[in-house]
Every structure is written in structure tokens, then in C-alpha cells.
CSV table of C-alpha atoms in Angstrom, one decimal:
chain,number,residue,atom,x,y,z
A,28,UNK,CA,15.3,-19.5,-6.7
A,29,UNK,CA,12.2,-18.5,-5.0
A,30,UNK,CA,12.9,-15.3,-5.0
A,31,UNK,CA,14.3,-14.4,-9.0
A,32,UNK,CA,12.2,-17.1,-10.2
A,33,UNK,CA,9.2,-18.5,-8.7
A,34,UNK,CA,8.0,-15.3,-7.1
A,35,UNK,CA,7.6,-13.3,-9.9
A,36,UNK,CA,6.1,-15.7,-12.0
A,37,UNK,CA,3.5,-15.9,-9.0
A,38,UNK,CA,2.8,-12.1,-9.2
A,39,UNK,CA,2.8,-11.6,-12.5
A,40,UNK,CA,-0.1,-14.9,-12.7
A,41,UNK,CA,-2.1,-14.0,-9.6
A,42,UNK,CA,-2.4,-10.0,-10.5
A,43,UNK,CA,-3.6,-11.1,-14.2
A,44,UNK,CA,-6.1,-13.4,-13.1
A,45,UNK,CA,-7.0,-10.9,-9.6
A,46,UNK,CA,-7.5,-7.9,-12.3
A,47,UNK,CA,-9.6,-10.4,-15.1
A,48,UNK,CA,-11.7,-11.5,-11.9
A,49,UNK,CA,-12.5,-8.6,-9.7
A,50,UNK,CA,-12.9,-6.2,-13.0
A,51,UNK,CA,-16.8,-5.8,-12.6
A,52,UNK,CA,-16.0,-4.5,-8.9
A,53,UNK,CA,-13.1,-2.4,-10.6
A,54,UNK,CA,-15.9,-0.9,-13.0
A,55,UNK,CA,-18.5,0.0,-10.4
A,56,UNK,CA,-16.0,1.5,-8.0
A,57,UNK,CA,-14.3,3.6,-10.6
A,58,UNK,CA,-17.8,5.2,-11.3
A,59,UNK,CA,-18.8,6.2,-8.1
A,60,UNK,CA,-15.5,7.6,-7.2
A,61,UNK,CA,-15.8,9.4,-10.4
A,62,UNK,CA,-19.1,11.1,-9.3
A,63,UNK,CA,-17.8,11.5,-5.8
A,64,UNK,CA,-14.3,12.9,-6.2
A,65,UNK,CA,-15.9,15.3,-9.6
A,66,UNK,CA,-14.0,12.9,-12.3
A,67,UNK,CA,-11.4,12.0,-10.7
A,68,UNK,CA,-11.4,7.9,-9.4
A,69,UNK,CA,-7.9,7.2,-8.9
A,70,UNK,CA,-5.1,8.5,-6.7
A,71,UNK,CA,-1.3,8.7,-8.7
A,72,UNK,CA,1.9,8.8,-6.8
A,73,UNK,CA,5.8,8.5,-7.2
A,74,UNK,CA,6.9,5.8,-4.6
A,75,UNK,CA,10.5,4.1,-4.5
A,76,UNK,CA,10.4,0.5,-5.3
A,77,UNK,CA,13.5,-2.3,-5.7
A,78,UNK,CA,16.9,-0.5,-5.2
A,79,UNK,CA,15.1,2.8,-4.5
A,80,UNK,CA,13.4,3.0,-8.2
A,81,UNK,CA,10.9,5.3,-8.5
A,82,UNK,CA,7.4,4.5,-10.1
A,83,UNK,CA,4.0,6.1,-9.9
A,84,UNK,CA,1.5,3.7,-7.8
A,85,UNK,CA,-2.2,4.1,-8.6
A,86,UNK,CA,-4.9,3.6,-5.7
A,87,UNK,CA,-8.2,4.4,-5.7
A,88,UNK,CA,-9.0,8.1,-4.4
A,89,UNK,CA,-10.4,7.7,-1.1
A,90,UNK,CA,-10.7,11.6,-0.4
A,91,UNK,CA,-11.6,14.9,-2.2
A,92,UNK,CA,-9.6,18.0,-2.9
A,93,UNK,CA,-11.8,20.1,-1.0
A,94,UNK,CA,-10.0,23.3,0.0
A,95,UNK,CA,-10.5,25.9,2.5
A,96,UNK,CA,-10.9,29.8,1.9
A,97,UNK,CA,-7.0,30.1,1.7
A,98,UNK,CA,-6.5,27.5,-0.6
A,99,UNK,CA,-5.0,25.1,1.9
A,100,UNK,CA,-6.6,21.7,1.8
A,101,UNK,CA,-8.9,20.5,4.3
A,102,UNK,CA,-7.6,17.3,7.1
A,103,UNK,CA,-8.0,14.1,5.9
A,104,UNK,CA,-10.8,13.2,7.6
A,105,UNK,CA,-12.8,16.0,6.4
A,106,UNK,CA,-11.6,15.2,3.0
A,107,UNK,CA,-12.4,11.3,3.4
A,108,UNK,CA,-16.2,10.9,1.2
A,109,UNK,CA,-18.5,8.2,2.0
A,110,UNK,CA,-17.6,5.7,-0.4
A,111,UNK,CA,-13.8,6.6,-0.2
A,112,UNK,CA,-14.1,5.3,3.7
A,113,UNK,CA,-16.2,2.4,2.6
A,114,UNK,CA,-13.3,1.6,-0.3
A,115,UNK,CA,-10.7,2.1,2.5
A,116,UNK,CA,-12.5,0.4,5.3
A,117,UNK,CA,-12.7,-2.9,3.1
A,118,UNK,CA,-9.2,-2.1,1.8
A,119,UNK,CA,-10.6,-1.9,-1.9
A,120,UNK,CA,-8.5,1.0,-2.5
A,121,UNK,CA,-5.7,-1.3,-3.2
A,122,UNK,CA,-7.0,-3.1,-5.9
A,123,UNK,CA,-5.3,-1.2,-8.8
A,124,UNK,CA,-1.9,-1.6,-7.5
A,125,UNK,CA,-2.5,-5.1,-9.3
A,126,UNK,CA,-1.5,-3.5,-12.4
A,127,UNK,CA,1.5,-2.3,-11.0
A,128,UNK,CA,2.4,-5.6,-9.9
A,129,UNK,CA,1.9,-6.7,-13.7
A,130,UNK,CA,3.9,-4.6,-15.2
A,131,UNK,CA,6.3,-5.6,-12.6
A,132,UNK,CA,6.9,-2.5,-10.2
A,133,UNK,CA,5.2,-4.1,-7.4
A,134,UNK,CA,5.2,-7.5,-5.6
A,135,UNK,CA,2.1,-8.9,-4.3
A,136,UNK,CA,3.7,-9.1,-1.2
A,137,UNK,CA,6.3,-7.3,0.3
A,138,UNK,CA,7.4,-3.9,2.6
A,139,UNK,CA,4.7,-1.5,1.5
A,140,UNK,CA,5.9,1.8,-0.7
A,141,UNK,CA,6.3,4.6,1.0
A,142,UNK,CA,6.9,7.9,0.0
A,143,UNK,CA,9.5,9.2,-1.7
A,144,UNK,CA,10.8,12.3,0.9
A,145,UNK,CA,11.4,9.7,3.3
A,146,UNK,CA,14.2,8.4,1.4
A,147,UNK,CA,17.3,10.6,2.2
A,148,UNK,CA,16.0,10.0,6.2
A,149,UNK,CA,16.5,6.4,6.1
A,150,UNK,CA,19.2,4.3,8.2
A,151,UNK,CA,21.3,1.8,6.4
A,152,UNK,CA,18.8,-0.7,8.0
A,153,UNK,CA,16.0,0.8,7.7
A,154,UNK,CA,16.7,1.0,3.6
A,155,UNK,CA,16.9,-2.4,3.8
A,156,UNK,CA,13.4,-2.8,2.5
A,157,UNK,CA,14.1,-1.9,-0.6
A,158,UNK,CA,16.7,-4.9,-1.3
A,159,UNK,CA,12.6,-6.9,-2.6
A,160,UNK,CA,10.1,-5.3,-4.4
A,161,UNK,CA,7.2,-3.6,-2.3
A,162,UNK,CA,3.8,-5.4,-2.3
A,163,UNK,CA,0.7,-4.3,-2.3
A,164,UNK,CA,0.4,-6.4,1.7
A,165,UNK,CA,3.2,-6.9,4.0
A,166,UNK,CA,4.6,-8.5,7.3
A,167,UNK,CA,4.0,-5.2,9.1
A,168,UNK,CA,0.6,-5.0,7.6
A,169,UNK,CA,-0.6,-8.1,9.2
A,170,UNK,CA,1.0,-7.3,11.7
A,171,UNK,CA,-0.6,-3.7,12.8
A,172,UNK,CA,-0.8,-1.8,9.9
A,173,UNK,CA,-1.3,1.9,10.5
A,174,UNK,CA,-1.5,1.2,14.0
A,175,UNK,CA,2.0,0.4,14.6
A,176,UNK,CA,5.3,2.5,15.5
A,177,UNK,CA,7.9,3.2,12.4
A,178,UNK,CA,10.1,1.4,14.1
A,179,UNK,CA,8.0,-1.7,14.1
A,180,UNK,CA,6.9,-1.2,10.5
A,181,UNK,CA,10.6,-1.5,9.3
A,182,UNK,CA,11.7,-4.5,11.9
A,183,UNK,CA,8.9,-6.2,10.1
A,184,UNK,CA,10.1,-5.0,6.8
A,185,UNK,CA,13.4,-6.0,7.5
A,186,UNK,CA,12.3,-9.1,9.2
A,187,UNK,CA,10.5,-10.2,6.0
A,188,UNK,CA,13.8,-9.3,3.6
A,189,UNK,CA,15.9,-11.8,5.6
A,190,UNK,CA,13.3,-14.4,5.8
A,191,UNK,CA,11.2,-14.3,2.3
A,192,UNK,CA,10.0,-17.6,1.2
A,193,UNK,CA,6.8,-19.0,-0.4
A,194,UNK,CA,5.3,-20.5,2.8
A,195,UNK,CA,5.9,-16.8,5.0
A,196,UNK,CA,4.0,-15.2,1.5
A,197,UNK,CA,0.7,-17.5,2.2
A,198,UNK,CA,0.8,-16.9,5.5
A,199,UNK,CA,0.8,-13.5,4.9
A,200,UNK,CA,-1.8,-13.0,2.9
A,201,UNK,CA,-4.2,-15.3,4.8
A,202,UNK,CA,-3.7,-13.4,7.9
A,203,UNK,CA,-3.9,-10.2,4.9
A,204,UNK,CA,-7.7,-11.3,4.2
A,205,UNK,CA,-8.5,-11.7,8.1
A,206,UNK,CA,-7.3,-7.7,8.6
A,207,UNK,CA,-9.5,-6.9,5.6
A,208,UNK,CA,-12.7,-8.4,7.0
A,209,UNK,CA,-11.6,-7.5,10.6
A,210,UNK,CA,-10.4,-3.8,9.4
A,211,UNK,CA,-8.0,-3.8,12.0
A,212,UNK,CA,-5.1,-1.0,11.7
A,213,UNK,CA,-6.2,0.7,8.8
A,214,UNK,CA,-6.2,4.4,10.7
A,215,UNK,CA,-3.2,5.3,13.2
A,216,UNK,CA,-4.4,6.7,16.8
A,217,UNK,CA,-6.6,9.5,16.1
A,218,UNK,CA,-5.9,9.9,12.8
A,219,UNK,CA,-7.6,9.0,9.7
A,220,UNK,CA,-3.5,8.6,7.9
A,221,UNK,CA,-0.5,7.7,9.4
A,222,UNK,CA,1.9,10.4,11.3
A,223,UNK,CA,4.6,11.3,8.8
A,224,UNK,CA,8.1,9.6,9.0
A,225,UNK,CA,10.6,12.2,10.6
A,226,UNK,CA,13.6,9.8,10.7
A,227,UNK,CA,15.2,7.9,13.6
């Protein structure tokens, strides 16, 4: 019931009022990451959602497309621009995804979206995160983030498919507003992204 029903009815409410709300913020960050990143604000990219089916997820773009002599981009961190680490920092980059939750693609909780070349390295339980929609904040995001293991991040994930119910959802994203304000887990160890997925 909660899950077919209520749940969606929640997303679909929430990311209409969230997007009518914050929209002044959405204004004013799109035109300084226009300026910063040379026109372009927003970051586009194919990620598998329910069942494994693909969509394109918008973010804001946190870093440039600066490139070295040979045409190879620069690291991340050398990329990142002043007000893309602010916008990540306060985990504003993830405030379009609230259009992909209204057009239904996207949950406003759930296994985040990862990307789609991980898919053919996946375990049978490991794909198990894609039996809900992804969300735009998670159980593993509360629960590290960045800063946690792949294995972690999909015992959460899967943790949170078998146990999805409207009370685990606020609890999640109340302890979701305490990570933002804390930014824990937002960078892995060293890094300024995650280490890429390799399988088992």
C-alpha cells in the first residue's frame, strides 16, 4: 500500500511544493553556475532507475571542463570551482533531481543512482536496489555517504528495499538534513568523488 500508493503520491506532492518553494535559490544558483562553468549550470547524466530503467538525472554542475594540454580533463578537485564546492558542500547540487522525482523517475528517498557501467558488475543482491525507485537521499547516505565501502552502500541499499515504510522515510530524511548542515561524507578519503565501483 505504502509503497504503490502512498509513496508516490508523497513524492510527486513534496517535489512540486520543494521546486515552487526553493525556486528563487534555484534562480540564483543557476546564474552563477552559468558564469562559473561559461554557460553551462547543470550536469545531465543516464543513470538506471526501477527495474534498471535508464533516465537522464540533472544536478547542478559542481565542476568545470577545464582540460590539460592533451586534451584530457583535469582531477576533480582541480576542476571543482568555488561555488560548485559551496553548492556541493551544502548539498544544493541536488535540488534539480526534484524534477526528476516529478516526472516520476526518482523517489525522494531511496538507493541513490549510480552509473550506468556499473550495471553488468552487479551481484544478484547487489541489483537488488533497483527493485524501488532511487531517491535523491538514502539509507546509506545517512549513513556515511561517500565515506563508506561499496559494500556498505549496497547492505544499506538493500537493507532499505526489505524494510521501506513511511516511518524509516522520515527518519531518513531528518537524519538527511543533519548530514547537510553537518557535511559529513560528502568526499571519500582523499578524494573529492567516490573511487569507482569495480565489482565484488
Amino acid at each position: 500500500m505504502y509503497l504503490n500508493n502512498i509513496k508516490p503520491f508523497l513524492d510527486f506532492t513534496s517535489s512540486l511544493i520543494g521546486i515552487i518553494v526553493l525556486s528563487p535559490l534555484f534562480i540564483v544558483i543557476t546564474v552563477l553556475l552559468f558564469i562559473s562553468n561559461k554557460g553551462k549550470p547543470f550536469f545531465f547524466q543516464l543513470r538506471p532507475g526501477k527495474n534498471g530503467k535508464i533516465f537522464k538525472i540533472i544536478k547542478f554542475k559542481t565542476m568545470n571542463d577545464n582540460r590539460d594540454f592533451q586534451g584530457n580533463l583535469l582531477a576533480d578537485r582541480e576542476r571543482l570551482t568555488k561555488i560548485g564546492n559551496l553548492v556541493r558542500k551544502t548539498s544544493l547540487d541536488e535540488i534539480p533531481q526534484l524534477l526528476n522525482v516529478l516526472k516520476g523517475e526518482m523517489s525522494v528517498v531511496g538507493p541513490r543512482p549510480l552509473l550506468t557501467n556499473y550495471l553488468h558488475l552487479y551481484t544478484n543482491f547487489q541489483n537488488r536496489r533497483h527493485e524501488v525507485k532511487p531517491g535523491i537521499t538514502g539509507w546509506a547516505q545517512v549513513k556515511g555517504r561517500n565515506s563508506i565501502s561499496w559494500d556498505k552502500k549496497f547492505e544499506y541499499d538493500v537493507w532499505y528495499v526489505e524494510n521501506i515504510c513511511f516511518t524509516l522515510d522520515i527518519k531518513i530524511l531528518f537524519y538527511s538534513i543533519g548530514k547537510v548542515l553537518s557535511s559529513q561524507g560528502i568526499n571519500a578519503a582523499n578524494a573529492e568523488t567516490i573511487e569507482p565501483f569495480n565489482g565484488e
